[in-house]
Coordinates of C-alpha atoms in Angstrom, one line a residue:
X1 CA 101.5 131.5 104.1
X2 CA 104.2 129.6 102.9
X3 CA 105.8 128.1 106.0
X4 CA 109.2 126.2 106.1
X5 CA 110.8 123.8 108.5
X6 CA 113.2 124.2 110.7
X7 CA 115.6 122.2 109.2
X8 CA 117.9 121.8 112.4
X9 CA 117.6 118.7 114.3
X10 CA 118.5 118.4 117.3
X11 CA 121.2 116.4 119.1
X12 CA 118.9 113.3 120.3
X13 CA 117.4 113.3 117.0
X14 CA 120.7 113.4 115.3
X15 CA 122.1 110.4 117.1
X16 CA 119.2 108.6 116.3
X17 CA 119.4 109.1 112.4
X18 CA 123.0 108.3 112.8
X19 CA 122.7 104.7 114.2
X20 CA 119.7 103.4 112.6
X21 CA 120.6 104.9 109.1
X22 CA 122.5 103.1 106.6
X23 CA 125.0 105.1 104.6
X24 CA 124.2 103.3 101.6
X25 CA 120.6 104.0 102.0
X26 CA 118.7 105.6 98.8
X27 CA 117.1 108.2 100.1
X28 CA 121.1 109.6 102.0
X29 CA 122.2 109.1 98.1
X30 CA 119.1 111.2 97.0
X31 CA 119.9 114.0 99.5
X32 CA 123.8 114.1 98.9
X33 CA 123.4 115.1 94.9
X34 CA 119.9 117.1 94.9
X35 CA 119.0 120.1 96.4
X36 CA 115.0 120.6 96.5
X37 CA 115.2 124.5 97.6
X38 CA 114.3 125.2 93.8
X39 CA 111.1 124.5 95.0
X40 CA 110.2 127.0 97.3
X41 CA 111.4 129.6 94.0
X42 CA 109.1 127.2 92.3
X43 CA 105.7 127.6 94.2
X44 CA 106.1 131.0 96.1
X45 CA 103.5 132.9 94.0
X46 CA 101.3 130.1 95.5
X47 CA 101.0 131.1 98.6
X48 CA 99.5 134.8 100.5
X49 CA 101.3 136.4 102.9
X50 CA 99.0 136.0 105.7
X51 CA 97.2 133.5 107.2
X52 CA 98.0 130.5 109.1
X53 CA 101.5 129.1 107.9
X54 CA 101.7 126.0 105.4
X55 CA 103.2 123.0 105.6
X56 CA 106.7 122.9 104.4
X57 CA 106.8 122.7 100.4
X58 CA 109.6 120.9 100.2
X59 CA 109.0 118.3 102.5
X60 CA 105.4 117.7 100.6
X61 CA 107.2 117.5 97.5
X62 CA 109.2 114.9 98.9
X63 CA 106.5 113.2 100.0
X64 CA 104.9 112.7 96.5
X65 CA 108.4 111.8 95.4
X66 CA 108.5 109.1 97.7
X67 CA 105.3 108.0 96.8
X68 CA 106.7 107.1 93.4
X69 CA 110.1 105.6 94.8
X70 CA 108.6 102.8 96.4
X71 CA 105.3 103.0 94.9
X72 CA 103.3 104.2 97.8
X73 CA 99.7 105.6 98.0
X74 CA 98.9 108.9 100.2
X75 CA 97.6 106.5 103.0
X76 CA 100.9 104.0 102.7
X77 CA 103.2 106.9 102.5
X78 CA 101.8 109.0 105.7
X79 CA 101.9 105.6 107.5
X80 CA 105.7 105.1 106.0
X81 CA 106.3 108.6 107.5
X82 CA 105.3 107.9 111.1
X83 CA 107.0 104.2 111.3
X84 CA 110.6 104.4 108.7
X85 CA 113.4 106.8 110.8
X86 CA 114.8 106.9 107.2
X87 CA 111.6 108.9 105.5
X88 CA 111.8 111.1 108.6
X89 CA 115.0 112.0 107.8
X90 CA 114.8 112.8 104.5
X91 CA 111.8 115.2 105.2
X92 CA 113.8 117.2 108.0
X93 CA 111.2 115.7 110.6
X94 CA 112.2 114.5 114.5
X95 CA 110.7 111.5 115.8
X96 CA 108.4 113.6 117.8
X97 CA 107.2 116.0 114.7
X98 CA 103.7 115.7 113.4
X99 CA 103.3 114.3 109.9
X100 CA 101.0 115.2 107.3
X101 CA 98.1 113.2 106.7
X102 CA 96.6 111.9 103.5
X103 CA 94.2 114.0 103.3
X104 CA 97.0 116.9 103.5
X105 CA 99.3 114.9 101.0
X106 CA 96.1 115.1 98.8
X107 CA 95.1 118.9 99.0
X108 CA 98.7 120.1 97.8
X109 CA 98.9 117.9 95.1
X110 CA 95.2 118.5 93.8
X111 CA 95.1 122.3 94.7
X112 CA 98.4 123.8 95.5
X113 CA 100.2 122.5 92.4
X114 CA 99.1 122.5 89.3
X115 CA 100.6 119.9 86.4
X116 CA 102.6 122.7 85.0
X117 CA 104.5 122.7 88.0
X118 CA 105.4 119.0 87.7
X119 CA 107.0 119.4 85.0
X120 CA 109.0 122.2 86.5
X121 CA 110.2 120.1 89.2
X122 CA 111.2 117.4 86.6
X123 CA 113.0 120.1 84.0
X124 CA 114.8 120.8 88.0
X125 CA 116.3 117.2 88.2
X126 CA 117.2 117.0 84.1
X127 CA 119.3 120.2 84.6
X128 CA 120.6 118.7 87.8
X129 CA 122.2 115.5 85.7
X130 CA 123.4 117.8 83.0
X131 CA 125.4 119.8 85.2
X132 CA 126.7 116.6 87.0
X133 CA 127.9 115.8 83.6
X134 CA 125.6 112.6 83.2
X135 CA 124.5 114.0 80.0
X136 CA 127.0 113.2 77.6
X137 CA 125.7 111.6 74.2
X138 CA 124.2 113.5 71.5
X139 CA 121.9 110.8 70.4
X140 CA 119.0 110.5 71.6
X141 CA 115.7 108.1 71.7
X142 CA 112.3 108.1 71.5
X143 CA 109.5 105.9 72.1
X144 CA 106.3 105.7 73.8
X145 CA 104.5 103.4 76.1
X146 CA 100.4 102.6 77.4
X147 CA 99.7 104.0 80.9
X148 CA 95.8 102.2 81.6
X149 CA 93.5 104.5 83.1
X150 CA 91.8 104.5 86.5
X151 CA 88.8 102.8 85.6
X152 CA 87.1 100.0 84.1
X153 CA 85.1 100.3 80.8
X154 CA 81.5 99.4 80.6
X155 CA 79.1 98.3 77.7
X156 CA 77.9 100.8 75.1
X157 CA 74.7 100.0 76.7
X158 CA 75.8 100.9 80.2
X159 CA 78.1 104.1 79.3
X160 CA 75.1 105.8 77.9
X161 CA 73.2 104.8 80.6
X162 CA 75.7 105.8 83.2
X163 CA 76.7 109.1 81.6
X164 CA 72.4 109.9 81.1
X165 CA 72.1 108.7 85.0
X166 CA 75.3 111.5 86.1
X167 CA 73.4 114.1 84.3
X168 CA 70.0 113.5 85.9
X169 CA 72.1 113.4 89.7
X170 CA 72.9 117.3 88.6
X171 CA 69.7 117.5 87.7
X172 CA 68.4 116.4 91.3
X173 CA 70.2 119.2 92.8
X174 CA 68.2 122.5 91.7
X175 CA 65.2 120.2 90.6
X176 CA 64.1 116.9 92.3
X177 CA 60.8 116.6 90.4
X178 CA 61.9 116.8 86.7
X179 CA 65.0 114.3 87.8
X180 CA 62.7 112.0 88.7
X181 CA 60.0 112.5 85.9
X182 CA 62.7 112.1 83.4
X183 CA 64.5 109.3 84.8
X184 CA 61.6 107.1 85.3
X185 CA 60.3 108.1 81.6
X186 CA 64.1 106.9 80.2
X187 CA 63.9 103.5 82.1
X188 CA 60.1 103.1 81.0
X189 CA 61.2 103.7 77.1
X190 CA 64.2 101.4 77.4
X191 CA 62.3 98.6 79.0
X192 CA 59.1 99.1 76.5
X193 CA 61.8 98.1 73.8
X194 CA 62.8 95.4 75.8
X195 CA 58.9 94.2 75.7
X196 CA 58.7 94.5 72.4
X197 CA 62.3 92.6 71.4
X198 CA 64.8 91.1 73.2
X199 CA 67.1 91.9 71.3
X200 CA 67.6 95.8 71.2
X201 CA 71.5 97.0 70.1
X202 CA 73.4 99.8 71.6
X203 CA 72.1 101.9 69.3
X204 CA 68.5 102.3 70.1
X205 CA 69.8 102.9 74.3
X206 CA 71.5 106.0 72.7
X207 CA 68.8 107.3 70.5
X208 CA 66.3 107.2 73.7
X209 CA 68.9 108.9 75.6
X210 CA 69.6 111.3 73.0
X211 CA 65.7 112.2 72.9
X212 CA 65.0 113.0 76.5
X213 CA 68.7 115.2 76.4
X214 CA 67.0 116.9 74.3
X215 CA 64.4 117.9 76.0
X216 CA 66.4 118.3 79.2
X217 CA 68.0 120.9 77.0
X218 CA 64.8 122.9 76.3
X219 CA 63.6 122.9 80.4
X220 CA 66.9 124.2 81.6
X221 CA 68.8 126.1 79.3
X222 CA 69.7 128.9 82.1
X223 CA 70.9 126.4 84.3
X224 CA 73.2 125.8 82.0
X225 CA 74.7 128.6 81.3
X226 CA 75.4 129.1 84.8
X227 CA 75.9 125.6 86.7
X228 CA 79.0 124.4 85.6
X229 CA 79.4 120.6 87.3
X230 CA 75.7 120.3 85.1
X231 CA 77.3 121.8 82.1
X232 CA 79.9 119.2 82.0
X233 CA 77.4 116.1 82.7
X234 CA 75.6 117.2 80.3
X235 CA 78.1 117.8 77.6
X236 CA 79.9 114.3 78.6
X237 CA 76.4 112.7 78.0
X238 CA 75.6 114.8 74.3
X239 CA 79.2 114.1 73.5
X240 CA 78.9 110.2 74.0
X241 CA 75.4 110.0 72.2
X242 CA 77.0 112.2 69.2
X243 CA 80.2 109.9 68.9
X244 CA 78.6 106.4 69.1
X245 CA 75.7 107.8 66.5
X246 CA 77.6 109.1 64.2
X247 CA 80.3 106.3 64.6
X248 CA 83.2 108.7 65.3
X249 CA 86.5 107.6 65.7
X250 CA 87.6 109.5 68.8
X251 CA 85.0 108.1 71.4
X252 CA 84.5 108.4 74.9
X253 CA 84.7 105.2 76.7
X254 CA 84.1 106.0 80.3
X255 CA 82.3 108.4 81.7
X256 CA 84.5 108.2 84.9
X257 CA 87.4 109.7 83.3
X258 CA 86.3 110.8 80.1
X259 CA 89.5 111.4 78.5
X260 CA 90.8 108.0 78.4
X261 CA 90.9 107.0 74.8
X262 CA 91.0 103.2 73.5
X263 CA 93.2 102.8 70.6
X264 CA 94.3 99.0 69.2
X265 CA 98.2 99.0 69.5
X266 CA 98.1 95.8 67.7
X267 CA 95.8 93.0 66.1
X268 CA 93.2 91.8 69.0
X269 CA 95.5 94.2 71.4
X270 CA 93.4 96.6 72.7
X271 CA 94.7 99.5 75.2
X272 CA 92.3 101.8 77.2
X273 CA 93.9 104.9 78.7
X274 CA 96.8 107.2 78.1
X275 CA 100.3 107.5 76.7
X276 CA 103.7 108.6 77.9
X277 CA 105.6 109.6 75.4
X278 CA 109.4 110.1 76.4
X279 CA 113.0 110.9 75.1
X280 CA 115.7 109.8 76.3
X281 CA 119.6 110.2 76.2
X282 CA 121.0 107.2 74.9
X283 CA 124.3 107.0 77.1
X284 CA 122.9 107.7 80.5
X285 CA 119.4 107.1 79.9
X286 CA 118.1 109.7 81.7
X287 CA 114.5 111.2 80.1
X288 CA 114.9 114.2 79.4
X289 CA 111.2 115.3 78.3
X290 CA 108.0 113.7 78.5
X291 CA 104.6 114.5 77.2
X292 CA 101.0 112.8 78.2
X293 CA 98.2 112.5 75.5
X294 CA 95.0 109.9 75.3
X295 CA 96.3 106.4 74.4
X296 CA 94.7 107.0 70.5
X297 CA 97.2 110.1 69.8
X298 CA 99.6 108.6 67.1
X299 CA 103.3 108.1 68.6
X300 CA 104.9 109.9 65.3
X301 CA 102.6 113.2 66.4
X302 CA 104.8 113.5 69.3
X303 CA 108.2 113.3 67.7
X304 CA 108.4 116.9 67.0
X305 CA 107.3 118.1 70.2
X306 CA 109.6 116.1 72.5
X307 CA 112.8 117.5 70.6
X308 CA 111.6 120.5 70.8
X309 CA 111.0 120.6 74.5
X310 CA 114.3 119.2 74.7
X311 CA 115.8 122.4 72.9
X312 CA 113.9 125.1 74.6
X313 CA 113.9 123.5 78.0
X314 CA 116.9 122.6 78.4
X315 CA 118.8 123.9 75.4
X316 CA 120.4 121.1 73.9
X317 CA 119.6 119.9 70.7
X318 CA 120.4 116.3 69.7
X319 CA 122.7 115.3 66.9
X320 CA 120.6 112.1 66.0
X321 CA 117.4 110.8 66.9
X322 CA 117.2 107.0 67.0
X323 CA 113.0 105.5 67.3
X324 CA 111.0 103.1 65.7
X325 CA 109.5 102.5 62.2
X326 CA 106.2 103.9 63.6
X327 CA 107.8 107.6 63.7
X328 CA 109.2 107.6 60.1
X329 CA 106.6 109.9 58.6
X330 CA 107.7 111.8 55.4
X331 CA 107.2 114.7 57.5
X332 CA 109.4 113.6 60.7
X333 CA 112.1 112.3 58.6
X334 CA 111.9 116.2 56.8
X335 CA 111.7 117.7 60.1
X336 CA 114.9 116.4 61.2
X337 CA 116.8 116.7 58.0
X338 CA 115.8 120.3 58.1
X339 CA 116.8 120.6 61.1
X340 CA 119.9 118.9 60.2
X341 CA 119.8 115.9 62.9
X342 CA 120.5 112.4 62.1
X343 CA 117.5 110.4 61.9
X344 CA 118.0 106.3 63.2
X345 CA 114.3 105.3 62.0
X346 CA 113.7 102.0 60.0
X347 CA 111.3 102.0 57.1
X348 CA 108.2 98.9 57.3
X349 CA 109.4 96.0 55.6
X350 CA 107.9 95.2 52.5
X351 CA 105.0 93.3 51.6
X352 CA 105.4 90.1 50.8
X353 CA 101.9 89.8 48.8
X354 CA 102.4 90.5 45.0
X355 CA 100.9 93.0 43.0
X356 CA 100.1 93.1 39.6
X357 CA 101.6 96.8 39.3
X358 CA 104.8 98.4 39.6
X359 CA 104.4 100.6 42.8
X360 CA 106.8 104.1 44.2
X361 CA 109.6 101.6 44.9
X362 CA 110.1 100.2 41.5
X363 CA 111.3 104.0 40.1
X364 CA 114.3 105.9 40.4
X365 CA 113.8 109.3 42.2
X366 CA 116.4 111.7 41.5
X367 CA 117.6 113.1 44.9
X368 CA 116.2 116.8 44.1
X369 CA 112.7 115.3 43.1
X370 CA 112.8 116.8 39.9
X371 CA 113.2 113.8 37.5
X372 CA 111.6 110.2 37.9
X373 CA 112.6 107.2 35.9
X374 CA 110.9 104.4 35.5
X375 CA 111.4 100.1 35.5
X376 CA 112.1 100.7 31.7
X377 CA 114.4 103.6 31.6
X378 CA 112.0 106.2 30.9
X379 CA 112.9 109.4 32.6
X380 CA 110.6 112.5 32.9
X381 CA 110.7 115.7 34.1
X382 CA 106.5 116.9 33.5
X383 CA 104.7 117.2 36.9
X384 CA 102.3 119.1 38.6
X385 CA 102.0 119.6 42.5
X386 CA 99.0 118.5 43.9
X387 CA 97.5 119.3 47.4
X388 CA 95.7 116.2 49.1
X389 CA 93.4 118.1 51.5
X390 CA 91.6 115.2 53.2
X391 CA 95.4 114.4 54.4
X392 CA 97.0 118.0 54.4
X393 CA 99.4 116.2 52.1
X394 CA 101.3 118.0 49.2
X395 CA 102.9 116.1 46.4
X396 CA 104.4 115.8 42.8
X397 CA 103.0 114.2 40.3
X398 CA 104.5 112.7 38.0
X399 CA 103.3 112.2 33.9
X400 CA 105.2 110.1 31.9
X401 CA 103.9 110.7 27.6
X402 CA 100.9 108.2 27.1
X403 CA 102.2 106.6 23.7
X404 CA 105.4 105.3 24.9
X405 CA 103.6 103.8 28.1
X406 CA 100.7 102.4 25.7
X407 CA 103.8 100.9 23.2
X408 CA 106.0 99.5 26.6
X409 CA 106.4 95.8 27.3
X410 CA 106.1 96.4 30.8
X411 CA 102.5 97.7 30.8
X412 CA 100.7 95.2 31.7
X413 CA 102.7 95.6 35.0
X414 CA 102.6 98.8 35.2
X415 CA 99.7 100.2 34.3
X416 CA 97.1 100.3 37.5
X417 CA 94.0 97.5 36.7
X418 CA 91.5 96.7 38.9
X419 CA 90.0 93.6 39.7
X420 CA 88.1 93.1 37.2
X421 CA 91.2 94.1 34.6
X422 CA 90.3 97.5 33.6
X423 CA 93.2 99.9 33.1
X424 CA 92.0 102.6 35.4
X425 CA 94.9 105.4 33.9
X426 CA 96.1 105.4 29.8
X427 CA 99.3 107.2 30.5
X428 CA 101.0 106.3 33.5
X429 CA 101.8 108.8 36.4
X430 CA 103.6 108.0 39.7
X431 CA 102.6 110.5 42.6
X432 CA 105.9 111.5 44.9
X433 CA 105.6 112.7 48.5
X434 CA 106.6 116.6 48.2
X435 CA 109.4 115.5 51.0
X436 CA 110.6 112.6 49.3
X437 CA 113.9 113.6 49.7
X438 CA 114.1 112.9 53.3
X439 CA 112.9 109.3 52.2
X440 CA 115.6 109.0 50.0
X441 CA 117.8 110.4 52.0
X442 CA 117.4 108.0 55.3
X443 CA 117.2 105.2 52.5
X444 CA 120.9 105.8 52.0
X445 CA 121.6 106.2 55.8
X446 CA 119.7 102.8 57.2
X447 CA 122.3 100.4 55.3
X448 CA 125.3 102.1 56.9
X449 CA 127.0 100.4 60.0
X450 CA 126.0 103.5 62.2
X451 CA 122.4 103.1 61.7
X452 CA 122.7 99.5 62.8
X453 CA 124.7 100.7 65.9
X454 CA 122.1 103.0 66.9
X455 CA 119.3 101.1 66.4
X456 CA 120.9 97.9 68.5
X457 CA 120.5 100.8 71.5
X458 CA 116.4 101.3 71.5
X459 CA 116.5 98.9 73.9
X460 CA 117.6 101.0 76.4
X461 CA 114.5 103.1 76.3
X462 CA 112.6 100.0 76.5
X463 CA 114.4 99.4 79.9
X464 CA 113.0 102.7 81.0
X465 CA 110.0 102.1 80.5
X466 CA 110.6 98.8 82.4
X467 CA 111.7 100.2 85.2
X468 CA 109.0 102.7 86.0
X469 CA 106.3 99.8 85.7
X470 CA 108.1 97.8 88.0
X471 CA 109.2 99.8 90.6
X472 CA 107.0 103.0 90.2
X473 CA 103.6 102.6 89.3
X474 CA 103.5 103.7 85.5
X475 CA 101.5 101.1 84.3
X476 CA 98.1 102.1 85.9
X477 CA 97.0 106.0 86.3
X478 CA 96.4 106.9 90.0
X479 CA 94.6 110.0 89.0
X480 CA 91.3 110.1 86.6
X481 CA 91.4 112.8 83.7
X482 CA 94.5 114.0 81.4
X483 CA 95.6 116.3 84.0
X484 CA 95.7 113.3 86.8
X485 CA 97.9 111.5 84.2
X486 CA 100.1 114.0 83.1
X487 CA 100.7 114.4 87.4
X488 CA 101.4 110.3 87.9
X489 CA 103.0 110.1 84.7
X490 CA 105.9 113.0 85.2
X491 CA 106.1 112.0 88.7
X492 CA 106.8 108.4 87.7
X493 CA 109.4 110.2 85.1
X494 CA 111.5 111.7 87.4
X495 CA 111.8 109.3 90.3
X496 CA 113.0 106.8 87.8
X497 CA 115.3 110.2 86.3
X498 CA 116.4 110.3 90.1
X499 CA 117.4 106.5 91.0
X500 CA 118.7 106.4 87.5
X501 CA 120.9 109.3 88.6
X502 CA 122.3 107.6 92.0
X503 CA 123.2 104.8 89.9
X504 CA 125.4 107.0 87.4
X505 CA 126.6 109.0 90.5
X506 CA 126.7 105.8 93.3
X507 CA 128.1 102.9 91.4
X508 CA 128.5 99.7 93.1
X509 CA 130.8 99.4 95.9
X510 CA 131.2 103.1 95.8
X511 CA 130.3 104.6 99.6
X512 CA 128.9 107.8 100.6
X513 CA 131.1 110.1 103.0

């Protein structure tokens, strides 16, 4: 039963709170602009109407939010509770009142909310700064950041191993014997390679695992179509061997939190765990949406999404969209001219290597695509639109007549030889992007004064990010699995969103009365 507190203190208590509480103090800021009754709107349909009554869900949303404010653990924070007048107060507790205990804190954050409802409570504080006005620009930016999982990363040897060992533990539960029987006969095959070479690779661990799997398969297919903690062992287990066999490119690389993806974000830089992928208004850099995705999801995927969100969420659409290089896709850059926003997105610089042909740079593309000219004047208007299906690409290309290419002094630059100097096509052709325009289009925009403007603000996002790794806990996941980083992650969003906010509101040397 959903229960709430009293929310009167009394006279003693009140006198308390007044002396020993600062006026200045963050958390009398944070209760003087927001008003956390959304909440019980929020999570009523998550509670019965019977029953013993719950613990206030306000004050447990608090909690958490505190957590993230100064970077607390459910353990710190209940201590915190019990010693700081000032977290008292802000929950509506008297000195005497009983506070929740970890284990508590950890029950309605695991099983009374779900990570939809997060994000509710974060869309709550973003509408709260738009009605306070905070809002203001119509630019907006996006970028991304690494969020490491919970976890550390073992061998290929010892992932297989562990993920083969979790399945045979679910195993042991409906049937001891063949747990042990089939243990024992995985670490007898492994250490009979081992007799018989020192030397065995990664591989080999995974096709012994994959062998006994499969006969774990054939003994207890009922079990698993029914147990479903056994299911997912086992599918973690088949999944790995499959991957690392087949040398996949989406790999699991823990079998702890097997949604963690490793990606490299640049040469020798390797990252292991998620991404938080955020926009954010460029004058008061508040975020305004936020999405979570394995660290190995491309940044430019997310692009769409986040203005999107934006739009139906909080119905605002931006006017530009300022991010980096990594996001100018054909199809991003298209997106937003369709859509008729700005786009602030550099192109990669040039290489600096030489080539020995002319490349898409060196001809002139009419702005409606239909006519391409080439480094010796030569204009054409034959094509034919091809369909790339390996990259669910469309484009035009483009034929220019094979006896003026064959007579042109620039051939030998132009037309495509290998290494070896064999001229791979006769007549040349130049193969344009279907969405070229947009190209062309931002071409034009990034040498103007206001693209230069807008892209001397990414910083700011970059201070976000910042922020939340040094005063709340984004850098490491608390919580193992996407849906535990989606939680730490949008919690880590909006208590940043909410000190960002008392900063706008509270400026220096401004008091609270």
């Amino acid at each position: 039963m959903l229960k709430k507190n009293n929310g009167q203190i009394d006279i003693f208590n009140h006198m308390i709170f007044e002396k020993l509480i600062p006026k200045n103090h963050l958390l009398v800021k944070i209760d003087s602009i927001i008003d956390f009754s959304f909440v019980y709107e929020k999570v009523k349909d998550k509670y019965s109407n019977v029953g013993r009554g719950s613990k206030d869900p306000v004050m447990m949303v608090k909690i958490l939010l505190l957590e993230y404010l100064y970077n607390l653990s459910d353990v710190e924070v209940a201590d915190r509770i019990n010693t700081d007048v000032a977290f008292r107060w802000f929950l509506g507790l008297g000195i005497d009142d009983e506070v929740p205990d970890d284990t508590t804190i950890s029950y309605f954050r695991v099983k009374r909310l779900g990570e939809e409802d997060f994000d509710t409570f974060f869309n709550e504080i973003v509408k709260s700064c738009i009605e306070k006005d905070l809002v203001k620009s119509r630019r907006f930016i996006i970028d991304t950041t690494d969020v490491a999982a919970n976890v550390n990363y073992p061998s290929d040897k010892k992932l297989i191993g562990n993920a083969f060992k979790k399945v045979i533990k679910e195993v042991e539960k409906f049937n001891e014997s063949l747990a042990r029987q089939l243990l024992e006969q995985f670490e007898a095959d492994i250490h009979t390679e081992y007799e018989n070479n020192e030397n065995i690779n990664a591989r080999r661990h995974f096709e012994i695992a994959g062998k006994h799997l499969q006969y774990l398969y054939l003994k207890t297919d009922s079990e698993l179509q029914t147990n479903n903690k056994y299911r997912e062992a086992f599918g973690i287990c088949y999944d790995i061997i499959d991957q690392y066999l087949n040398n996949k490119k989406d790999k699991i690389v823990s079998v702890v939190d097997p949604d963690a993806r490793v990606a490299h974000k640049s040469v020798g830089n390797i990252k292991r765990g998620y991404k938080d992928h955020i926009i954010v208004d460029e004058d008061s850099e508040i975020i305004l949406a936020s999405t979570q995705t394995p660290f190995n999801t491309g940044d430019e995927k997310k692009l769409q999404e986040l203005i999107e969100k934006v739009e139906q969420e909080l119905e605002i659409k931006p006017e530009e969209i300022t991010a980096d290089k990594v996001y100018g896709t054909a199809d991003n850059r298209a997106y937003l001219k369709d859509n008729e926003i700005v786009s602030n997105i550099a192109f990669y610089q040039e290489s600096s290597r030489k080539t020995n042909y002319y490349g898409l740079k060196d001809f002139n593309i009419s702005e409606d695509l239909e006519s391409v000219t080439c480094p010796n004047g030569i204009t054409t208007e034959m094509y034919i639109i091809l369909n790339n299906k390996t990259h669910k690409k469309e484009f035009k290309r483009f034929q220019f007549d094979k006896k003026i290419c064959c007579n042109c002094p620039l051939k030998d630059q132009c037309l495509y030889k290998n290494k070896n100097g064999k001229i791979f096509r006769k007549g040349r052709v130049i193969d344009v992007p279907i969405r070229y325009d947009a190209v062309l289009n931002d071409i034009k925009r990034n040498i103007t004064e206001k693209f230069e403007e807008a892209s001397n603000k990414r910083f700011k996002i970059e201070r976000r990010f910042a922020t939340m790794v040094r005063n709340h806990g984004l850098r490491r996941c608390r919580y193992l699995r996407l849906k535990g980083a989606k939680i730490h992650i949008t919690l880590a969003n909006m208590a940043c969103n909410i000190v960002r906010m008392v900063n706008l509101l509270y400026p220096p040397g401004i008091a609270i009365t």
